[in-house]
Amino acid sequence: AQSVTQLGSHVSVSEGALVLLRCNYSSSVPPYLFWYVQYPNQGLQLLLKYTSAATLVKGINGFEAEFKKSETSFHLTKPSAHMSDAAEYFCAVGDYGGSQGNLIFGKGTKLSVKP
Amino acid sequence: DADVTQTPRNRITKTGKRIMLECSQTKGHDRMYWYRQDPGLGLRLIYYSFDVKDINKGEISDGYSVSRQAQAKFSLSLESAIPNQTALYFCATSDPNRRGDVEQFFGPGTRLTVL
């Protein structure tokens, strides 16, 4: 069965610093991988996705993620944090087991950005 | 206008009451999902439906039921609400056949409090 592990439930960075949010997945088949962002009091918005094309995926708001099959990782990065990046981030993997097309979500990482 | 809408956005109810959460979508997608979000637990799948005649239990279906009234409408019911069903509930849609992947599109959420 597919699974997702997000390392660190809370990450705090200073404005202008590198953002690195970690995600490791488990999948017996080539996965679809996603990062979603949830701003306070809002729903989930797609940040970026990997669908077996380029391994370096660029998303909205300057975020990007690199698919590394050998490490089963899909870490999210942004070179310079902005205050507006404060939100909760969820990594998800496409489930191709008995329920094709479902997503398995990690438990989320809450990002705080200090002035 | 939003593609995926949920009503109500906030609801406070009492233990033992029956409550229905509604989801509507204008995206024309066949697949619809209900999730609950709890702090530190991420999103967990309650029920999903691949078309009007198809209903499937998710990871945490006990205490919930659903109805797919039409392609565009998917309702979640709590037959007898209990306090540990207090959570943020999200509806989502997807259409892998049309898009070639399994990206899900989320509604704004319903915050449910059971006293």
PDB file of C-alpha atoms in Angstrom:
ATOM      1  CA  ALA A   1       0.000   0.000   0.000  1.00  0.00           C
ATOM      2  CA  GLN A   2       1.063   3.542  -0.639  1.00  0.00           C
ATOM      3  CA  SER A   3       2.067   5.840   2.195  1.00  0.00           C
ATOM      4  CA  VAL A   4       3.520   9.293   2.755  1.00  0.00           C
ATOM      5  CA  THR A   5       5.743  10.556   5.548  1.00  0.00           C
ATOM      6  CA  GLN A   6       6.319  14.241   6.118  1.00  0.00           C
ATOM      7  CA  LEU A   7       9.288  14.891   8.376  1.00  0.00           C
ATOM      8  CA  GLY A   8       8.577  17.670  10.819  1.00  0.00           C
ATOM      9  CA  SER A   9       5.082  18.763  11.804  1.00  0.00           C
ATOM     10  CA  HIS A  10       6.320  22.334  12.301  1.00  0.00           C
ATOM     11  CA  VAL A  11       9.054  24.187  10.441  1.00  0.00           C
ATOM     12  CA  SER A  12      10.075  27.755  11.218  1.00  0.00           C
ATOM     13  CA  VAL A  13      12.258  29.896   8.963  1.00  0.00           C
ATOM     14  CA  SER A  14      13.209  33.540   8.779  1.00  0.00           C
ATOM     15  CA  GLU A  15      11.962  35.708   5.970  1.00  0.00           C
ATOM     16  CA  GLY A  16      14.402  35.401   3.071  1.00  0.00           C
ATOM     17  CA  ALA A  17      15.732  32.019   4.193  1.00  0.00           C
ATOM     18  CA  LEU A  18      15.529  28.740   2.309  1.00  0.00           C
ATOM     19  CA  VAL A  19      12.368  26.717   2.768  1.00  0.00           C
ATOM     20  CA  LEU A  20      12.778  22.915   2.785  1.00  0.00           C
ATOM     21  CA  LEU A  21       9.814  20.667   3.562  1.00  0.00           C
ATOM     22  CA  ARG A  22      10.501  16.959   3.451  1.00  0.00           C
ATOM     23  CA  CYS A  23       8.324  14.233   2.016  1.00  0.00           C
ATOM     24  CA  ASN A  24       9.094  10.539   1.576  1.00  0.00           C
ATOM     25  CA  TYR A  25       6.698   8.145  -0.069  1.00  0.00           C
ATOM     26  CA  SER A  26       6.165   4.440  -0.435  1.00  0.00           C
ATOM     27  CA  SER A  27       4.725   3.061  -3.636  1.00  0.00           C
ATOM     28  CA  SER A  28       5.014  -0.224  -5.487  1.00  0.00           C
ATOM     29  CA  VAL A  29       4.284   1.435  -8.821  1.00  0.00           C
ATOM     30  CA  PRO A  30       5.443   4.697 -10.400  1.00  0.00           C
ATOM     31  CA  PRO A  31       3.667   7.322  -8.346  1.00  0.00           C
ATOM     32  CA  TYR A  32       1.891  10.544  -8.971  1.00  0.00           C
ATOM     33  CA  LEU A  33       3.062  12.992  -6.287  1.00  0.00           C
ATOM     34  CA  PHE A  34       1.528  16.248  -5.142  1.00  0.00           C
ATOM     35  CA  TRP A  35       2.122  19.148  -2.816  1.00  0.00           C
ATOM     36  CA  TYR A  36      -0.930  21.032  -1.619  1.00  0.00           C
ATOM     37  CA  VAL A  37      -0.974  24.198   0.466  1.00  0.00           C
ATOM     38  CA  GLN A  38      -3.625  25.268   2.960  1.00  0.00           C
ATOM     39  CA  TYR A  39      -3.657  28.905   3.991  1.00  0.00           C
ATOM     40  CA  PRO A  40      -5.419  29.751   7.268  1.00  0.00           C
ATOM     41  CA  ASN A  41      -9.182  29.216   7.081  1.00  0.00           C
ATOM     42  CA  GLN A  42      -9.043  28.070   3.474  1.00  0.00           C
ATOM     43  CA  GLY A  43      -9.260  24.837   1.501  1.00  0.00           C
ATOM     44  CA  LEU A  44      -6.400  22.977  -0.140  1.00  0.00           C
ATOM     45  CA  GLN A  45      -4.770  24.448  -3.226  1.00  0.00           C
ATOM     46  CA  LEU A  46      -2.459  22.554  -5.561  1.00  0.00           C
ATOM     47  CA  LEU A  47       1.106  23.825  -5.345  1.00  0.00           C
ATOM     48  CA  LEU A  48       2.713  21.423  -7.814  1.00  0.00           C
ATOM     49  CA  LYS A  49       2.574  17.844  -9.056  1.00  0.00           C
ATOM     50  CA  TYR A  50       4.826  15.148 -10.467  1.00  0.00           C
ATOM     51  CA  THR A  51       3.281  12.963 -13.141  1.00  0.00           C
ATOM     52  CA  SER A  52       6.318  11.052 -14.522  1.00  0.00           C
ATOM     53  CA  ALA A  53       7.567  13.838 -16.782  1.00  0.00           C
ATOM     54  CA  ALA A  54      10.463  16.058 -15.606  1.00  0.00           C
ATOM     55  CA  THR A  55      11.841  15.126 -12.197  1.00  0.00           C
ATOM     56  CA  LEU A  56      12.221  18.774 -11.179  1.00  0.00           C
ATOM     57  CA  VAL A  57       8.771  20.251 -10.926  1.00  0.00           C
ATOM     58  CA  LYS A  58       8.073  23.953 -10.654  1.00  0.00           C
ATOM     59  CA  GLY A  59       4.930  25.180  -8.980  1.00  0.00           C
ATOM     60  CA  ILE A  60       3.220  28.366  -8.028  1.00  0.00           C
ATOM     61  CA  ASN A  61       4.665  31.094  -5.804  1.00  0.00           C
ATOM     62  CA  GLY A  62       8.293  30.131  -6.494  1.00  0.00           C
ATOM     63  CA  PHE A  63       8.095  26.615  -5.032  1.00  0.00           C
ATOM     64  CA  GLU A  64       9.646  23.580  -6.646  1.00  0.00           C
ATOM     65  CA  ALA A  65      10.131  19.915  -5.817  1.00  0.00           C
ATOM     66  CA  GLU A  66      12.433  17.210  -7.083  1.00  0.00           C
ATOM     67  CA  PHE A  67      11.381  13.617  -7.550  1.00  0.00           C
ATOM     68  CA  LYS A  68      14.182  11.271  -6.471  1.00  0.00           C
ATOM     69  CA  LYS A  69      13.249   7.668  -7.105  1.00  0.00           C
ATOM     70  CA  SER A  70      16.350   6.236  -5.425  1.00  0.00           C
ATOM     71  CA  GLU A  71      15.539   8.103  -2.226  1.00  0.00           C
ATOM     72  CA  THR A  72      11.726   7.794  -2.581  1.00  0.00           C
ATOM     73  CA  SER A  73      11.574  11.496  -1.837  1.00  0.00           C
ATOM     74  CA  PHE A  74       9.716  14.520  -3.142  1.00  0.00           C
ATOM     75  CA  HIS A  75      10.967  17.424  -1.022  1.00  0.00           C
ATOM     76  CA  LEU A  76       9.517  20.907  -1.475  1.00  0.00           C
ATOM     77  CA  THR A  77      11.835  23.913  -1.638  1.00  0.00           C
ATOM     78  CA  LYS A  78      11.737  27.658  -2.080  1.00  0.00           C
ATOM     79  CA  PRO A  79      14.932  29.734  -2.183  1.00  0.00           C
ATOM     80  CA  SER A  80      13.613  32.700  -0.216  1.00  0.00           C
ATOM     81  CA  ALA A  81      10.685  32.587   2.195  1.00  0.00           C
ATOM     82  CA  HIS A  82       8.051  35.302   2.279  1.00  0.00           C
ATOM     83  CA  MET A  83       5.713  36.066   5.132  1.00  0.00           C
ATOM     84  CA  SER A  84       2.841  35.060   2.848  1.00  0.00           C
ATOM     85  CA  ASP A  85       4.211  31.495   2.669  1.00  0.00           C
ATOM     86  CA  ALA A  86       3.064  30.810   6.223  1.00  0.00           C
ATOM     87  CA  ALA A  87       0.605  27.941   5.802  1.00  0.00           C
ATOM     88  CA  GLU A  88       0.238  24.201   6.181  1.00  0.00           C
ATOM     89  CA  TYR A  89       1.679  22.029   3.431  1.00  0.00           C
ATOM     90  CA  PHE A  90       0.553  18.531   2.545  1.00  0.00           C
ATOM     91  CA  CYS A  91       2.369  15.961   0.441  1.00  0.00           C
ATOM     92  CA  ALA A  92       0.228  13.312  -1.268  1.00  0.00           C
ATOM     93  CA  VAL A  93       0.802  10.193  -3.375  1.00  0.00           C
ATOM     94  CA  GLY A  94      -1.555   8.722  -5.941  1.00  0.00           C
ATOM     95  CA  ASP A  95      -2.941   5.372  -4.843  1.00  0.00           C
ATOM     96  CA  TYR A  96      -2.973   2.756  -7.575  1.00  0.00           C
ATOM     97  CA  GLY A  97      -3.937  -0.130  -5.395  1.00  0.00           C
ATOM     98  CA  GLY A  98      -7.503  -1.282  -4.961  1.00  0.00           C
ATOM     99  CA  SER A  99      -8.842   2.244  -5.210  1.00  0.00           C
ATOM    100  CA  GLN A 100      -7.299   3.650  -8.350  1.00  0.00           C
ATOM    101  CA  GLY A 101      -6.899   7.334  -8.404  1.00  0.00           C
ATOM    102  CA  ASN A 102      -7.226   8.016  -4.684  1.00  0.00           C
ATOM    103  CA  LEU A 103      -4.679  10.167  -2.903  1.00  0.00           C
ATOM    104  CA  ILE A 104      -2.889   9.283   0.313  1.00  0.00           C
ATOM    105  CA  PHE A 105      -1.977  12.412   2.290  1.00  0.00           C
ATOM    106  CA  GLY A 106       0.820  13.032   4.737  1.00  0.00           C
ATOM    107  CA  LYS A 107       0.022  14.532   8.113  1.00  0.00           C
ATOM    108  CA  GLY A 108       1.101  17.993   7.054  1.00  0.00           C
ATOM    109  CA  THR A 109       3.875  20.433   7.910  1.00  0.00           C
ATOM    110  CA  LYS A 110       3.004  23.821   9.294  1.00  0.00           C
ATOM    111  CA  LEU A 111       5.402  26.484   8.048  1.00  0.00           C
ATOM    112  CA  SER A 112       5.991  29.624  10.096  1.00  0.00           C
ATOM    113  CA  VAL A 113       7.934  32.569   8.674  1.00  0.00           C
ATOM    114  CA  LYS A 114       9.597  34.961  11.098  1.00  0.00           C
ATOM    115  CA  PRO A 115      10.200  38.607  10.181  1.00  0.00           C
TER     116      PRO A 115
ATOM    117  CA  ASP B   1     -17.597  31.318  -9.044  1.00  0.00           C
ATOM    118  CA  ALA B   2     -16.030  28.443  -7.130  1.00  0.00           C
ATOM    119  CA  ASP B   3     -15.900  25.084  -8.931  1.00  0.00           C
ATOM    120  CA  VAL B   4     -16.445  23.053  -5.752  1.00  0.00           C
ATOM    121  CA  THR B   5     -18.780  24.456  -3.128  1.00  0.00           C
ATOM    122  CA  GLN B   6     -19.697  23.186   0.313  1.00  0.00           C
ATOM    123  CA  THR B   7     -22.611  24.064   2.538  1.00  0.00           C
ATOM    124  CA  PRO B   8     -22.748  24.983   5.308  1.00  0.00           C
ATOM    125  CA  ARG B   9     -19.300  26.504   5.882  1.00  0.00           C
ATOM    126  CA  ASN B  10     -19.680  26.329   9.645  1.00  0.00           C
ATOM    127  CA  ARG B  11     -22.025  24.279  11.775  1.00  0.00           C
ATOM    128  CA  ILE B  12     -22.437  23.757  15.487  1.00  0.00           C
ATOM    129  CA  THR B  13     -24.646  20.885  16.559  1.00  0.00           C
ATOM    130  CA  LYS B  14     -25.378  18.756  19.599  1.00  0.00           C
ATOM    131  CA  THR B  15     -24.560  15.153  20.344  1.00  0.00           C
ATOM    132  CA  GLY B  16     -27.103  12.780  18.838  1.00  0.00           C
ATOM    133  CA  LYS B  17     -28.338  15.122  16.141  1.00  0.00           C
ATOM    134  CA  ARG B  18     -28.425  14.125  12.477  1.00  0.00           C
ATOM    135  CA  ILE B  19     -26.548  16.463  10.226  1.00  0.00           C
ATOM    136  CA  MET B  20     -25.908  16.642   6.497  1.00  0.00           C
ATOM    137  CA  LEU B  21     -23.024  18.342   4.739  1.00  0.00           C
ATOM    138  CA  GLU B  22     -23.470  19.090   1.067  1.00  0.00           C
ATOM    139  CA  CYS B  23     -21.039  19.363  -1.795  1.00  0.00           C
ATOM    140  CA  SER B  24     -21.688  20.599  -5.322  1.00  0.00           C
ATOM    141  CA  GLN B  25     -19.324  20.892  -8.258  1.00  0.00           C
ATOM    142  CA  THR B  26     -19.442  22.502 -11.668  1.00  0.00           C
ATOM    143  CA  LYS B  27     -16.276  20.867 -12.979  1.00  0.00           C
ATOM    144  CA  GLY B  28     -18.097  17.990 -14.646  1.00  0.00           C
ATOM    145  CA  HIS B  29     -15.956  15.446 -12.812  1.00  0.00           C
ATOM    146  CA  ASP B  30     -17.180  11.926 -12.166  1.00  0.00           C
ATOM    147  CA  ARG B  31     -15.177  11.291  -9.005  1.00  0.00           C
ATOM    148  CA  MET B  32     -16.016  12.889  -5.680  1.00  0.00           C
ATOM    149  CA  TYR B  33     -14.532  12.465  -2.213  1.00  0.00           C
ATOM    150  CA  TRP B  34     -15.187  13.344   1.403  1.00  0.00           C
ATOM    151  CA  TYR B  35     -12.277  13.876   3.804  1.00  0.00           C
ATOM    152  CA  ARG B  36     -11.950  14.999   7.378  1.00  0.00           C
ATOM    153  CA  GLN B  37      -9.008  16.981   8.661  1.00  0.00           C
ATOM    154  CA  ASP B  38      -7.868  16.873  12.269  1.00  0.00           C
ATOM    155  CA  PRO B  39      -4.829  18.727  13.636  1.00  0.00           C
ATOM    156  CA  GLY B  40      -1.720  16.579  13.304  1.00  0.00           C
ATOM    157  CA  LEU B  41      -3.522  13.827  11.397  1.00  0.00           C
ATOM    158  CA  GLY B  42      -3.704  15.318   7.917  1.00  0.00           C
ATOM    159  CA  LEU B  43      -6.600  14.397   5.654  1.00  0.00           C
ATOM    160  CA  ARG B  44      -8.329  11.075   6.028  1.00  0.00           C
ATOM    161  CA  LEU B  45     -10.709   9.684   3.450  1.00  0.00           C
ATOM    162  CA  ILE B  46     -14.257   9.001   4.615  1.00  0.00           C
ATOM    163  CA  TYR B  47     -16.075   7.975   1.426  1.00  0.00           C
ATOM    164  CA  TYR B  48     -15.551   8.265  -2.294  1.00  0.00           C
ATOM    165  CA  SER B  49     -17.663   7.847  -5.399  1.00  0.00           C
ATOM    166  CA  PHE B  50     -16.452   7.169  -8.914  1.00  0.00           C
ATOM    167  CA  ASP B  51     -19.850   7.828 -10.468  1.00  0.00           C
ATOM    168  CA  VAL B  52     -23.505   8.171  -9.497  1.00  0.00           C
ATOM    169  CA  LYS B  53     -23.970   4.431  -8.997  1.00  0.00           C
ATOM    170  CA  ASP B  54     -20.690   3.842  -7.193  1.00  0.00           C
ATOM    171  CA  ILE B  55     -20.075   4.460  -3.475  1.00  0.00           C
ATOM    172  CA  ASN B  56     -17.015   3.232  -1.597  1.00  0.00           C
ATOM    173  CA  LYS B  57     -15.909   3.344   2.005  1.00  0.00           C
ATOM    174  CA  GLY B  58     -12.686   5.079   2.826  1.00  0.00           C
ATOM    175  CA  GLU B  59     -10.338   4.783   5.740  1.00  0.00           C
ATOM    176  CA  ILE B  60     -12.744   6.106   8.407  1.00  0.00           C
ATOM    177  CA  SER B  61     -16.340   5.538   7.270  1.00  0.00           C
ATOM    178  CA  ASP B  62     -17.827   4.404  10.606  1.00  0.00           C
ATOM    179  CA  GLY B  63     -20.467   6.844  11.819  1.00  0.00           C
ATOM    180  CA  TYR B  64     -20.899   8.420   8.386  1.00  0.00           C
ATOM    181  CA  SER B  65     -23.023   7.797   5.309  1.00  0.00           C
ATOM    182  CA  VAL B  66     -23.113   9.418   1.879  1.00  0.00           C
ATOM    183  CA  SER B  67     -25.461   9.987  -0.990  1.00  0.00           C
ATOM    184  CA  ARG B  68     -24.532  10.741  -4.601  1.00  0.00           C
ATOM    185  CA  GLN B  69     -27.666  12.444  -5.852  1.00  0.00           C
ATOM    186  CA  ALA B  70     -26.242  13.411  -9.229  1.00  0.00           C
ATOM    187  CA  GLN B  71     -22.884  13.714 -10.925  1.00  0.00           C
ATOM    188  CA  ALA B  72     -22.555  17.182  -9.420  1.00  0.00           C
ATOM    189  CA  LYS B  73     -23.752  16.486  -5.860  1.00  0.00           C
ATOM    190  CA  PHE B  74     -22.304  14.376  -3.064  1.00  0.00           C
ATOM    191  CA  SER B  75     -23.659  14.647   0.485  1.00  0.00           C
ATOM    192  CA  LEU B  76     -22.155  13.434   3.738  1.00  0.00           C
ATOM    193  CA  SER B  77     -24.409  12.561   6.679  1.00  0.00           C
ATOM    194  CA  LEU B  78     -23.699  12.018  10.325  1.00  0.00           C
ATOM    195  CA  GLU B  79     -26.624   9.943  11.533  1.00  0.00           C
ATOM    196  CA  SER B  80     -26.015  10.625  15.214  1.00  0.00           C
ATOM    197  CA  ALA B  81     -23.262  13.142  15.751  1.00  0.00           C
ATOM    198  CA  ILE B  82     -20.709  12.660  18.523  1.00  0.00           C
ATOM    199  CA  PRO B  83     -18.074  15.083  19.829  1.00  0.00           C
ATOM    200  CA  ASN B  84     -15.125  13.255  18.249  1.00  0.00           C
ATOM    201  CA  GLN B  85     -16.629  14.026  14.851  1.00  0.00           C
ATOM    202  CA  THR B  86     -15.719  17.647  15.445  1.00  0.00           C
ATOM    203  CA  ALA B  87     -13.388  18.407  12.539  1.00  0.00           C
ATOM    204  CA  LEU B  88     -12.900  20.246   9.275  1.00  0.00           C
ATOM    205  CA  TYR B  89     -14.568  18.402   6.401  1.00  0.00           C
ATOM    206  CA  PHE B  90     -13.503  18.714   2.783  1.00  0.00           C
ATOM    207  CA  CYS B  91     -15.136  17.643  -0.426  1.00  0.00           C
ATOM    208  CA  ALA B  92     -12.950  17.047  -3.497  1.00  0.00           C
ATOM    209  CA  THR B  93     -13.344  16.035  -7.122  1.00  0.00           C
ATOM    210  CA  SER B  94     -11.127  14.512  -9.773  1.00  0.00           C
ATOM    211  CA  ASP B  95     -11.324  13.226 -13.316  1.00  0.00           C
ATOM    212  CA  PRO B  96      -8.305  11.063 -14.189  1.00  0.00           C
ATOM    213  CA  ASN B  97      -9.657  10.143 -17.588  1.00  0.00           C
ATOM    214  CA  ARG B  98      -9.928  13.734 -18.693  1.00  0.00           C
ATOM    215  CA  ARG B  99      -6.707  15.032 -17.208  1.00  0.00           C
ATOM    216  CA  GLY B 100      -4.569  11.935 -17.338  1.00  0.00           C
ATOM    217  CA  ASP B 101      -3.629  12.188 -13.696  1.00  0.00           C
ATOM    218  CA  VAL B 102      -5.314  12.051 -10.332  1.00  0.00           C
ATOM    219  CA  GLU B 103      -5.140  15.663  -9.181  1.00  0.00           C
ATOM    220  CA  GLN B 104      -7.963  16.469  -6.801  1.00  0.00           C
ATOM    221  CA  PHE B 105      -9.767  19.794  -6.543  1.00  0.00           C
ATOM    222  CA  PHE B 106     -10.970  20.814  -3.112  1.00  0.00           C
ATOM    223  CA  GLY B 107     -13.886  22.766  -1.765  1.00  0.00           C
ATOM    224  CA  PRO B 108     -13.436  25.437   0.920  1.00  0.00           C
ATOM    225  CA  GLY B 109     -14.326  23.102   3.781  1.00  0.00           C
ATOM    226  CA  THR B 110     -17.023  22.841   6.440  1.00  0.00           C
ATOM    227  CA  ARG B 111     -16.051  23.365  10.042  1.00  0.00           C
ATOM    228  CA  LEU B 112     -18.254  21.122  12.187  1.00  0.00           C
ATOM    229  CA  THR B 113     -18.445  21.330  15.960  1.00  0.00           C
ATOM    230  CA  VAL B 114     -20.363  18.711  17.930  1.00  0.00           C
ATOM    231  CA  LEU B 115     -21.111  19.717  21.500  1.00  0.00           C
TER     232      LEU B 115
END
